[in-house]
mmCIF file of C-alpha atoms in Angstrom:
data_model
loop_
_atom_site.group_PDB
_atom_site.id
_atom_site.type_symbol
_atom_site.label_atom_id
_atom_site.label_comp_id
_atom_site.label_asym_id
_atom_site.label_seq_id
_atom_site.Cartn_x
_atom_site.Cartn_y
_atom_site.Cartn_z
ATOM 1 C CA MET A 11 18.318 102.990 -10.525
ATOM 2 C CA LYS A 12 17.061 99.701 -11.964
ATOM 3 C CA GLU A 13 17.592 96.354 -10.299
ATOM 4 C CA GLU A 14 17.585 93.017 -12.058
ATOM 5 C CA LEU A 15 14.758 90.865 -10.816
ATOM 6 C CA SER A 16 15.294 87.142 -10.459
ATOM 7 C CA PRO A 17 12.683 84.634 -11.673
ATOM 8 C CA ALA A 18 11.828 83.889 -8.026
ATOM 9 C CA GLN A 19 11.094 87.611 -7.437
ATOM 10 C CA VAL A 20 8.924 87.871 -10.497
ATOM 11 C CA ARG A 21 7.060 84.760 -9.396
ATOM 12 C CA GLY A 22 6.569 86.315 -5.936
ATOM 13 C CA ILE A 23 5.082 89.421 -7.531
ATOM 14 C CA GLU A 24 2.652 87.151 -9.402
ATOM 15 C CA ASN A 25 1.656 85.425 -6.173
ATOM 16 C CA ILE A 26 1.007 88.759 -4.451
ATOM 17 C CA VAL A 27 -1.247 89.873 -7.237
ATOM 18 C CA LEU A 28 -3.075 86.594 -7.305
ATOM 19 C CA GLY A 29 -3.611 86.865 -3.514
ATOM 20 C CA TYR A 30 -5.304 90.266 -3.814
ATOM 21 C CA VAL A 31 -7.399 89.352 -6.912
ATOM 22 C CA PRO A 32 -8.898 85.883 -6.262
ATOM 23 C CA LEU A 33 -10.612 85.462 -9.678
ATOM 24 C CA LEU A 34 -7.534 86.533 -11.663
ATOM 25 C CA LYS A 35 -5.596 83.779 -13.554
ATOM 26 C CA ARG A 36 -1.860 83.591 -13.669
ATOM 27 C CA GLU A 37 -1.696 83.544 -17.453
ATOM 28 C CA ASN A 38 -3.551 86.945 -17.529
ATOM 29 C CA ILE A 39 -0.806 88.652 -15.433
ATOM 30 C CA ALA A 40 1.835 90.610 -17.285
ATOM 31 C CA ILE A 41 4.740 92.074 -15.408
ATOM 32 C CA VAL A 42 6.770 94.608 -17.478
ATOM 33 C CA ASP A 43 9.771 96.864 -16.753
ATOM 34 C CA GLN A 44 10.139 100.548 -17.506
ATOM 35 C CA HIS A 45 10.639 99.806 -21.212
ATOM 36 C CA PHE A 46 7.412 97.589 -21.409
ATOM 37 C CA ASN A 47 9.380 94.409 -21.710
ATOM 38 C CA GLN A 48 7.511 91.468 -20.228
ATOM 39 C CA LEU A 49 9.379 89.886 -17.375
ATOM 40 C CA ASN A 50 7.134 86.965 -16.494
ATOM 41 C CA VAL A 51 7.027 84.060 -19.021
ATOM 42 C CA PRO A 52 4.962 81.024 -18.093
ATOM 43 C CA LEU A 53 7.051 78.026 -17.153
ATOM 44 C CA GLY A 54 7.128 75.520 -20.019
ATOM 45 C CA GLY A 55 5.824 78.129 -22.382
ATOM 46 C CA ALA A 56 6.332 78.380 -26.118
ATOM 47 C CA PRO A 57 9.947 78.435 -27.384
ATOM 48 C CA GLU A 58 9.375 81.958 -28.707
ATOM 49 C CA ASP A 59 8.362 83.176 -25.242
ATOM 50 C CA GLN A 60 11.331 81.544 -23.639
ATOM 51 C CA MET A 61 13.664 83.062 -26.283
ATOM 52 C CA ARG A 62 12.168 86.496 -25.676
ATOM 53 C CA SER A 63 12.611 86.117 -21.972
ATOM 54 C CA ARG A 64 16.270 85.233 -22.409
ATOM 55 C CA GLN A 65 16.761 88.245 -24.669
ATOM 56 C CA GLN A 66 15.080 90.559 -22.205
ATOM 57 C CA ALA A 67 17.201 89.174 -19.409
ATOM 58 C CA GLU A 68 20.295 89.816 -21.508
ATOM 59 C CA VAL A 69 19.246 93.444 -22.143
ATOM 60 C CA ALA A 70 18.488 94.006 -18.512
ATOM 61 C CA LYS A 71 21.894 92.555 -17.526
ATOM 62 C CA GLN A 72 23.691 94.899 -19.927
ATOM 63 C CA GLU A 73 21.779 97.948 -18.675
ATOM 64 C CA PHE A 74 22.326 96.959 -14.997
ATOM 65 C CA ALA A 75 26.088 96.470 -15.584
ATOM 66 C CA LEU A 76 26.377 99.899 -17.333
ATOM 67 C CA GLU A 77 24.538 101.677 -14.511
ATOM 68 C CA ALA A 78 26.642 99.883 -11.881
ATOM 69 C CA ALA A 79 29.847 100.975 -13.627
ATOM 70 C CA ALA A 80 28.663 104.617 -13.949
ATOM 71 C CA ARG A 81 27.758 104.740 -10.171
ATOM 72 C CA HIS A 82 31.160 103.258 -9.318
ATOM 73 C CA LEU A 83 32.861 106.136 -11.187
ATOM 74 C CA LEU A 84 30.591 108.932 -9.975
ATOM 75 C CA GLU A 85 30.210 108.243 -6.283
ATOM 76 C CA PRO A 86 33.746 109.240 -5.191
ATOM 77 C CA TYR A 87 33.561 112.476 -7.330
ATOM 78 C CA VAL A 88 29.963 113.695 -6.871
ATOM 79 C CA GLY A 89 28.738 111.887 -3.835
ATOM 80 C CA PRO A 90 26.462 108.898 -3.427
ATOM 81 C CA ASN A 91 23.205 110.810 -3.162
ATOM 82 C CA ASN A 92 23.874 113.627 -5.590
ATOM 83 C CA PHE A 93 23.114 111.932 -8.931
ATOM 84 C CA ARG A 94 20.795 109.594 -10.777
ATOM 85 C CA VAL A 95 21.743 107.142 -13.576
ATOM 86 C CA ALA A 96 19.609 105.577 -16.242
ATOM 87 C CA ALA A 97 20.857 103.373 -18.946
ATOM 88 C CA VAL A 98 19.134 101.963 -22.089
ATOM 89 C CA VAL A 99 20.812 99.277 -24.266
ATOM 90 C CA GLU A 100 19.587 98.378 -27.703
ATOM 91 C CA MET A 101 20.611 94.914 -28.879
ATOM 92 C CA ASP A 102 20.249 92.889 -32.009
ATOM 93 C CA PHE A 103 19.539 89.177 -31.661
ATOM 94 C CA LYS A 104 20.082 86.861 -34.617
ATOM 95 C CA ASP A 105 19.659 83.176 -34.954
ATOM 96 C CA LEU A 106 22.516 81.523 -36.895
ATOM 97 C CA SER A 107 21.970 77.958 -38.249
ATOM 98 C CA ARG A 108 24.916 75.699 -38.881
ATOM 99 C CA GLU A 109 24.696 72.285 -40.542
ATOM 100 C CA THR A 110 27.583 69.820 -40.180
ATOM 101 C CA THR A 111 28.227 66.347 -41.448
ATOM 102 C CA GLU A 112 30.934 64.258 -39.821
ATOM 103 C CA TYR A 113 32.460 61.057 -41.353
ATOM 104 C CA GLY A 114 33.775 58.166 -39.321
ATOM 105 C CA THR A 115 37.397 56.966 -39.664
ATOM 106 C CA GLU A 116 36.769 53.203 -40.088
ATOM 107 C CA PRO A 117 35.136 52.271 -43.456
ATOM 108 C CA LYS A 118 32.630 49.327 -43.768
ATOM 109 C CA LEU A 119 32.810 46.919 -46.609
ATOM 110 C CA SER A 120 29.454 46.554 -48.223
ATOM 111 C CA GLU A 121 28.722 44.096 -51.099
ATOM 112 C CA GLU A 122 26.054 44.950 -53.597
ATOM 113 C CA GLU A 123 24.919 42.136 -55.867
ATOM 114 C CA ILE A 124 23.066 42.725 -59.082
ATOM 115 C CA SER A 125 21.325 39.841 -60.759
ATOM 116 C CA GLU A 126 20.031 39.901 -64.169
ATOM 117 C CA ARG A 127 18.525 37.123 -66.197
ATOM 118 C CA SER A 128 16.843 37.513 -69.579
ATOM 119 C CA SER A 129 15.541 35.022 -72.120
ATOM 120 C CA THR A 130 14.227 35.397 -75.578
ATOM 121 C CA SER A 131 12.410 32.841 -77.677
ATOM 122 C CA THR A 132 11.911 32.728 -81.466
ATOM 123 C CA THR A 133 10.797 30.274 -84.012
ATOM 124 C CA PRO A 134 13.241 29.996 -86.961
ATOM 125 C CA GLY A 135 11.832 30.926 -90.287
ATOM 126 C CA GLY A 136 11.405 28.390 -93.058
ATOM 127 C CA GLY A 137 13.432 30.322 -95.678
ATOM 128 C CA GLN A 138 15.988 28.935 -97.913
ATOM 129 C CA PRO A 139 19.140 27.648 -96.275
ATOM 130 C CA GLY A 140 21.979 30.080 -96.385
ATOM 131 C CA VAL A 141 19.780 33.242 -96.171
ATOM 132 C CA ASN A 142 21.215 35.798 -93.664
ATOM 133 C CA ALA A 143 17.850 36.448 -92.018
ATOM 134 C CA ASN A 144 17.689 32.870 -90.975
ATOM 135 C CA ILE A 145 21.080 32.649 -89.420
ATOM 136 C CA PRO A 146 20.850 32.799 -85.635
ATOM 137 C CA ASP A 147 22.982 35.088 -83.514
ATOM 138 C CA LEU A 148 26.096 34.072 -81.738
ATOM 139 C CA GLY A 149 25.388 32.237 -78.460
ATOM 140 C CA VAL A 150 22.023 31.187 -79.585
ATOM 141 C CA THR A 151 21.471 27.497 -79.866
ATOM 142 C CA ALA A 152 19.461 26.508 -82.816
ATOM 143 C CA GLY A 153 17.123 23.630 -82.366
ATOM 144 C CA PRO A 154 15.030 21.796 -84.715
ATOM 145 C CA GLN A 155 12.520 23.368 -86.988
ATOM 146 C CA GLY A 156 10.093 25.387 -84.660
ATOM 147 C CA ALA A 157 12.210 24.985 -81.450
ATOM 148 C CA VAL A 158 12.701 27.729 -78.823
ATOM 149 C CA LEU A 159 16.040 29.693 -78.832
ATOM 150 C CA SER A 160 17.225 31.053 -75.447
ATOM 151 C CA LYS A 161 19.760 33.759 -74.260
ATOM 152 C CA GLU A 162 21.180 33.931 -70.771
ATOM 153 C CA THR A 163 23.261 36.563 -68.782
ATOM 154 C CA ASP A 164 25.286 35.569 -65.779
ATOM 155 C CA ASN A 165 25.164 37.221 -62.320
ATOM 156 C CA THR A 166 27.544 40.154 -61.506
ATOM 157 C CA SER A 167 28.675 41.683 -58.223
ATOM 158 C CA SER A 168 30.476 44.811 -57.099
ATOM 159 C CA THR A 169 31.786 46.170 -53.726
ATOM 160 C CA LYS A 170 32.204 49.689 -52.242
ATOM 161 C CA ASN A 171 33.314 51.293 -48.967
ATOM 162 C CA ILE A 172 30.663 53.028 -46.802
ATOM 163 C CA TYR A 173 31.640 55.297 -43.831
ATOM 164 C CA ASP A 174 29.570 56.141 -40.760
ATOM 165 C CA THR A 175 28.244 59.716 -40.987
ATOM 166 C CA THR A 176 26.763 62.088 -38.328
ATOM 167 C CA HIS A 177 24.522 64.852 -39.522
ATOM 168 C CA GLU A 178 23.867 67.751 -37.082
ATOM 169 C CA VAL A 179 21.994 71.028 -37.456
ATOM 170 C CA SER A 180 22.592 73.575 -34.640
ATOM 171 C CA LYS A 181 21.158 77.083 -34.039
ATOM 172 C CA GLN A 182 22.972 79.727 -32.195
ATOM 173 C CA ASN A 183 21.503 83.017 -30.830
ATOM 174 C CA VAL A 184 23.981 85.747 -31.388
ATOM 175 C CA ALA A 185 23.551 89.066 -29.532
ATOM 176 C CA LYS A 186 25.033 92.345 -30.726
ATOM 177 C CA VAL A 187 24.945 95.688 -28.959
ATOM 178 C CA LEU A 188 23.676 98.325 -31.347
ATOM 179 C CA LYS A 189 23.543 101.373 -29.120
ATOM 180 C CA LYS A 190 24.004 102.426 -25.477
ATOM 181 C CA THR A 191 22.265 105.423 -24.022
ATOM 182 C CA LEU A 192 23.452 106.686 -20.590
ATOM 183 C CA ALA A 193 21.613 109.644 -18.895
ATOM 184 C CA VAL A 194 23.193 111.167 -15.785
ATOM 185 C CA THR A 195 21.351 113.738 -13.770
ATOM 186 C CA LEU A 196 23.445 115.695 -11.231
ATOM 187 C CA ASP A 197 21.987 117.552 -8.318
ATOM 188 C CA SER A 198 22.221 121.244 -9.119
ATOM 189 C CA ALA A 199 23.071 122.114 -5.513
ATOM 190 C CA ALA A 200 25.999 119.701 -5.531
ATOM 191 C CA VAL A 201 27.176 121.111 -8.877
ATOM 192 C CA ARG A 202 27.070 124.643 -7.578
ATOM 193 C CA ARG A 203 29.006 123.586 -4.425
ATOM 194 C CA MET A 204 31.657 121.919 -6.595
ATOM 195 C CA ALA A 205 31.830 124.960 -8.841
ATOM 196 C CA ARG A 206 32.317 127.331 -5.828
ATOM 197 C CA ASP A 207 35.105 125.009 -4.573
ATOM 198 C CA ARG A 208 36.831 125.334 -7.904
ATOM 199 C CA MET A 209 36.493 129.077 -7.823
ATOM 200 C CA SER A 210 37.872 129.291 -4.322
ATOM 201 C CA SER A 211 40.864 127.089 -5.178
ATOM 202 C CA GLY A 212 41.561 129.098 -8.363
ATOM 203 C CA GLU A 213 41.020 126.130 -10.704
ATOM 204 C CA VAL A 214 38.473 127.951 -12.800
ATOM 205 C CA ALA A 215 39.053 127.647 -16.530
ATOM 206 C CA ALA A 216 38.883 130.625 -18.830
ATOM 207 C CA ALA A 217 35.305 131.749 -19.353
ATOM 208 C CA SER A 218 34.014 130.617 -22.718
ATOM 209 C CA PRO A 219 31.792 132.810 -24.899
ATOM 210 C CA ALA A 220 28.742 130.852 -23.783
ATOM 211 C CA ALA A 221 29.667 131.339 -20.062
ATOM 212 C CA ALA A 222 29.178 134.953 -19.043
ATOM 213 C CA THR A 223 30.388 134.610 -15.477
ATOM 214 C CA ALA A 224 33.104 132.711 -13.667
ATOM 215 C CA GLU A 225 30.486 130.599 -11.833
ATOM 216 C CA GLU A 226 29.070 129.449 -15.156
ATOM 217 C CA ALA A 227 32.533 128.591 -16.415
ATOM 218 C CA ALA A 228 33.194 126.576 -13.253
ATOM 219 C CA THR A 229 29.890 124.789 -13.635
ATOM 220 C CA ALA A 230 30.695 123.950 -17.250
ATOM 221 C CA ALA A 231 34.128 122.632 -16.088
ATOM 222 C CA VAL A 232 32.451 120.353 -13.522
ATOM 223 C CA LEU A 233 30.105 118.926 -16.158
ATOM 224 C CA GLY A 234 32.979 118.439 -18.501
ATOM 225 C CA ASP A 235 34.910 116.530 -15.855
ATOM 226 C CA VAL A 236 31.927 114.228 -15.390
ATOM 227 C CA GLU A 237 31.666 113.517 -19.133
ATOM 228 C CA ARG A 238 35.396 112.735 -19.321
ATOM 229 C CA LEU A 239 35.118 110.569 -16.261
ATOM 230 C CA LEU A 240 32.269 108.589 -17.903
ATOM 231 C CA ALA A 241 34.195 108.235 -21.061
ATOM 232 C CA GLY A 242 36.056 105.470 -19.291
ATOM 233 C CA LEU A 243 33.057 103.225 -19.641
ATOM 234 C CA GLY A 244 33.908 102.545 -23.266
ATOM 235 C CA LEU A 245 31.008 104.434 -24.856
ATOM 236 C CA SER A 246 31.467 105.104 -28.585
ATOM 237 C CA SER A 247 31.128 108.764 -29.580
ATOM 238 C CA ALA A 248 29.741 107.831 -32.961
ATOM 239 C CA ARG A 249 27.256 105.173 -31.826
ATOM 240 C CA ASP A 250 26.393 105.666 -28.188
ATOM 241 C CA VAL A 251 24.702 108.613 -26.429
ATOM 242 C CA LEU A 252 25.934 110.246 -23.157
ATOM 243 C CA THR A 253 23.831 112.969 -21.547
ATOM 244 C CA VAL A 254 24.853 114.874 -18.395
ATOM 245 C CA VAL A 255 22.442 117.464 -16.996
ATOM 246 C CA GLN A 256 21.950 119.220 -13.716
ATOM 247 C CA LEU A 257 18.569 119.466 -12.033
ATOM 248 C CA PRO A 258 17.228 119.617 -8.494
ATOM 249 C CA LEU A 259 16.853 115.995 -7.592
ATOM 250 C CA ASP A 260 13.489 116.783 -6.029
ATOM 251 C CA ARG A 261 12.291 117.940 -9.509
ATOM 252 C CA THR A 262 13.704 115.210 -11.718
ATOM 253 C CA PRO A 263 11.576 114.022 -14.643
ATOM 254 C CA GLU A 264 10.591 110.886 -12.726
ATOM 255 C CA LEU A 265 9.473 112.855 -9.748
ATOM 256 C CA GLU A 266 7.768 115.446 -11.877
ATOM 257 C CA ARG A 267 5.893 112.661 -13.646
ATOM 258 C CA ALA A 268 4.882 111.113 -10.390
ATOM 259 C CA ARG A 269 3.743 114.525 -9.036
ATOM 260 C CA TYR A 270 1.756 115.060 -12.191
ATOM 261 C CA VAL A 271 0.074 111.625 -11.812
ATOM 262 C CA ARG A 272 -0.787 112.462 -8.212
ATOM 263 C CA GLN A 273 -2.305 115.812 -9.199
ATOM 264 C CA LYS A 274 -4.377 114.175 -11.979
ATOM 265 C CA TRP A 275 -5.610 111.586 -9.546
ATOM 266 C CA LEU A 276 -6.591 114.278 -7.008
ATOM 267 C CA GLN A 277 -8.361 116.265 -9.797
ATOM 268 C CA GLU A 278 -10.231 113.054 -10.758
ATOM 269 C CA GLN A 279 -11.192 112.351 -7.135
ATOM 270 C CA ILE A 280 -12.315 115.957 -6.660
ATOM 271 C CA ARG A 281 -14.355 115.897 -9.850
ATOM 272 C CA LEU A 282 -15.920 112.636 -8.717
ATOM 273 C CA TRP A 283 -16.609 113.452 -5.051
ATOM 274 C CA VAL A 284 -17.547 117.097 -5.023
ATOM 275 C CA PRO A 285 -21.020 116.483 -6.598
ATOM 276 C CA VAL A 286 -21.540 113.594 -4.140
ATOM 277 C CA ALA A 287 -20.545 115.870 -1.285
ATOM 278 C CA ALA A 288 -22.925 118.616 -2.552
ATOM 279 C CA ILE A 289 -25.804 116.126 -2.707
ATOM 280 C CA VAL A 290 -25.111 114.842 0.807
ATOM 281 C CA MET A 291 -24.961 118.414 2.140
ATOM 282 C CA VAL A 292 -28.263 119.285 0.495
ATOM 283 C CA MET A 293 -29.862 116.160 1.956
ATOM 284 C CA VAL A 294 -28.526 117.061 5.448
ATOM 285 C CA LEU A 295 -29.907 120.582 5.243
ATOM 286 C CA LEU A 296 -33.284 119.347 4.068
ATOM 287 C CA GLY A 297 -33.343 116.808 6.883
ATOM 288 C CA ALA A 298 -32.464 119.495 9.459
ATOM 289 C CA ALA A 299 -35.293 121.828 8.139
ATOM 290 C CA PHE A 300 -37.759 119.009 8.166
ATOM 291 C CA TYR A 301 -36.809 118.142 11.780
ATOM 292 C CA TYR A 302 -37.070 121.833 12.809
ATOM 293 C CA LEU A 303 -40.484 122.291 11.282
ATOM 294 C CA ARG A 304 -41.778 119.032 12.731
ATOM 295 C CA ARG A 305 -40.433 119.828 16.199
ATOM 296 C CA ARG A 306 -41.973 123.350 16.055
ATOM 297 C CA LYS A 307 -45.350 121.907 15.049
ATOM 298 C CA LEU A 308 -45.155 119.325 17.844
ATOM 299 C CA VAL A 309 -44.365 122.055 20.425
ATOM 300 C CA GLU A 310 -47.283 124.129 19.270
ATOM 301 C CA ILE A 311 -49.573 121.099 19.663
ATOM 302 C CA THR A 312 -48.282 119.864 22.993
ATOM 303 C CA ALA A 313 -47.694 123.311 24.753
ATOM 304 C CA PRO A 314 -51.312 123.764 25.854
ATOM 305 C CA ILE A 315 -51.521 120.126 26.992
ATOM 306 C CA GLU A 316 -48.366 120.462 29.093
ATOM 307 C CA GLU A 317 -49.696 123.719 30.581
ATOM 308 C CA MET A 318 -52.890 122.063 31.574
ATOM 309 C CA GLU A 319 -51.051 119.092 33.085
ATOM 310 C CA ARG A 320 -48.851 121.497 35.031
ATOM 311 C CA ALA A 321 -51.746 123.360 36.367
ATOM 312 C CA MET A 322 -53.442 120.142 37.528
ATOM 313 C CA VAL A 323 -50.311 118.878 39.300
ATOM 314 C CA GLU A 324 -49.205 122.092 41.092
ATOM 315 C CA PRO A 325 -51.208 123.129 44.195
ATOM 316 C CA LYS A 326 -52.970 126.522 44.035
ATOM 317 C CA ARG A 327 -51.157 129.019 46.233
ATOM 318 C CA GLU A 328 -53.072 131.707 47.986
ATOM 319 C CA LEU A 329 -51.932 135.231 47.498
ATOM 320 C CA SER A 330 -50.458 137.144 50.354
ATOM 321 C CA LEU A 331 -52.045 140.280 51.647
ATOM 322 C CA TYR A 332 -49.391 142.408 50.043
ATOM 323 C CA GLU A 333 -49.992 140.625 46.744
ATOM 324 C CA LEU A 334 -53.678 141.284 47.168
ATOM 325 C CA GLY A 335 -53.031 145.058 47.575
ATOM 326 C CA ILE A 336 -54.070 145.152 51.290
ATOM 327 C CA GLN A 337 -51.394 147.054 53.089
ATOM 328 C CA ASP A 338 -53.102 149.036 55.943
ATOM 329 C CA MET A 339 -56.299 149.166 57.978
ATOM 330 C CA SER A 340 -58.038 151.568 55.622
ATOM 331 C CA ASP A 341 -57.951 148.982 52.984
ATOM 332 C CA ILE A 342 -59.436 146.363 55.334
ATOM 333 C CA ALA A 343 -62.312 148.713 56.334
ATOM 334 C CA SER A 344 -63.599 148.808 52.785
ATOM 335 C CA LEU A 345 -64.081 145.025 52.775
ATOM 336 C CA PRO A 346 -67.283 143.179 53.902
ATOM 337 C CA PRO A 347 -67.313 142.010 57.535
ATOM 338 C CA GLU A 348 -66.644 138.317 56.749
ATOM 339 C CA GLU A 349 -63.678 139.282 54.533
ATOM 340 C CA GLN A 350 -62.391 141.683 57.191
ATOM 341 C CA ARG A 351 -62.327 138.883 59.718
ATOM 342 C CA ARG A 352 -60.442 136.544 57.346
ATOM 343 C CA VAL A 353 -58.004 139.268 56.331
ATOM 344 C CA LEU A 354 -57.217 140.216 59.940
ATOM 345 C CA LEU A 355 -56.720 136.532 60.797
ATOM 346 C CA ARG A 356 -54.383 136.026 57.955
ATOM 347 C CA ARG A 357 -52.421 139.200 58.741
ATOM 348 C CA GLU A 358 -52.050 137.981 62.291
ATOM 349 C CA VAL A 359 -50.806 134.639 61.041
ATOM 350 C CA GLU A 360 -48.392 136.099 58.618
ATOM 351 C CA GLU A 361 -46.889 138.421 61.191
ATOM 352 C CA PHE A 362 -46.670 135.603 63.671
ATOM 353 C CA ALA A 363 -45.104 133.292 61.051
ATOM 354 C CA MET A 364 -42.290 135.687 60.646
ATOM 355 C CA LYS A 365 -41.402 135.226 64.346
ATOM 356 C CA ARG A 366 -42.287 131.619 65.320
ATOM 357 C CA ARG A 367 -42.955 128.994 62.686
ATOM 358 C CA GLU A 368 -44.197 126.261 64.958
ATOM 359 C CA GLU A 369 -46.812 128.471 66.653
ATOM 360 C CA ALA A 370 -47.832 129.814 63.294
ATOM 361 C CA ALA A 371 -48.405 126.248 62.030
ATOM 362 C CA ALA A 372 -50.663 125.576 65.077
ATOM 363 C CA ILE A 373 -52.595 128.782 64.490
ATOM 364 C CA ILE A 374 -53.082 127.867 60.761
ATOM 365 C CA LYS A 375 -54.353 124.448 61.741
ATOM 366 C CA GLY A 376 -56.780 126.047 64.174
ATOM 367 C CA TRP A 377 -57.897 128.526 61.446
ATOM 368 C CA LEU A 378 -58.430 125.705 59.006
ATOM 369 C CA SER A 379 -60.524 123.792 61.507
ATOM 370 C CA GLU A 380 -62.676 126.889 62.192
ATOM 371 C CA GLY A 381 -63.179 127.386 58.508
ATOM 372 C CA GLN A 382 -64.494 123.900 58.212
#
């Protein structure tokens, strides 16, 4: 469905484009329709551009009117959302020139005066009197021997009537429709539903040789009704083209073309970004490996140092008798006398510590003071 754009809407589209592209100039913007006709013509442009704009507007007006009439006929029969309409109008534009001359009703009297004056002068010859060559012409006054002879013409005048005239040359642009093309796409689901309704009501026409089943015959009848309905638009069978087809509206040529464009765009994006993603992934893996190796080397270097620091900070704990392997008196007897004394004292303290902690602490303090 096409909609006719007003000059203000076309101007608004130009302003939107200029707002998003600051360095773009208005004269470099071309707004075209689905037939690649330019819709935006600069204000005050060349006469050819203005004429082309008017012609395009006339074509768009004819197409819009044809589509609106087709929708008006199809909506009650098929349903408002069960069809698509597209119209193309081919027109011939001719410039006719007409030249007219108009005469006024009241004549004007004009006087034209022609003045002519001529003179000739001769000297009479000295021939014998009575000779023809020496006889002057009529109207010529002869003077004495050697005098000048003259000839004069009077002034003349004439009159004629002159009328006021108006000369006008006019050009007229004549538009002629050469061909109309109307393409109607019906939703296949709606057509099947209408065909089943015909079959259930018993209005199915006789199956033609091309229709093998009653459903196909009913479908052909529905399409035929739509064609006969659109014949009321005044389309000429010899000149114009009417096409009625059924397709799923979600798979119309326009949608298929848009889907194809999206797929091509996705393929281009994948072809562009997959190598970039692979490079980024390789760089991340190399960075992780470098960090792991550096961390491992650092741990190997700092582990002994940390162990030494820990040993210096933590107090040395004396091993208990059990940890030393001294469990009974026979083990104590094998020790030197000094060690026996210390072991017995420690054993006494450990046994006492299990019973009373405060007294054990006092004994330990006394033992420490004796050791000093």
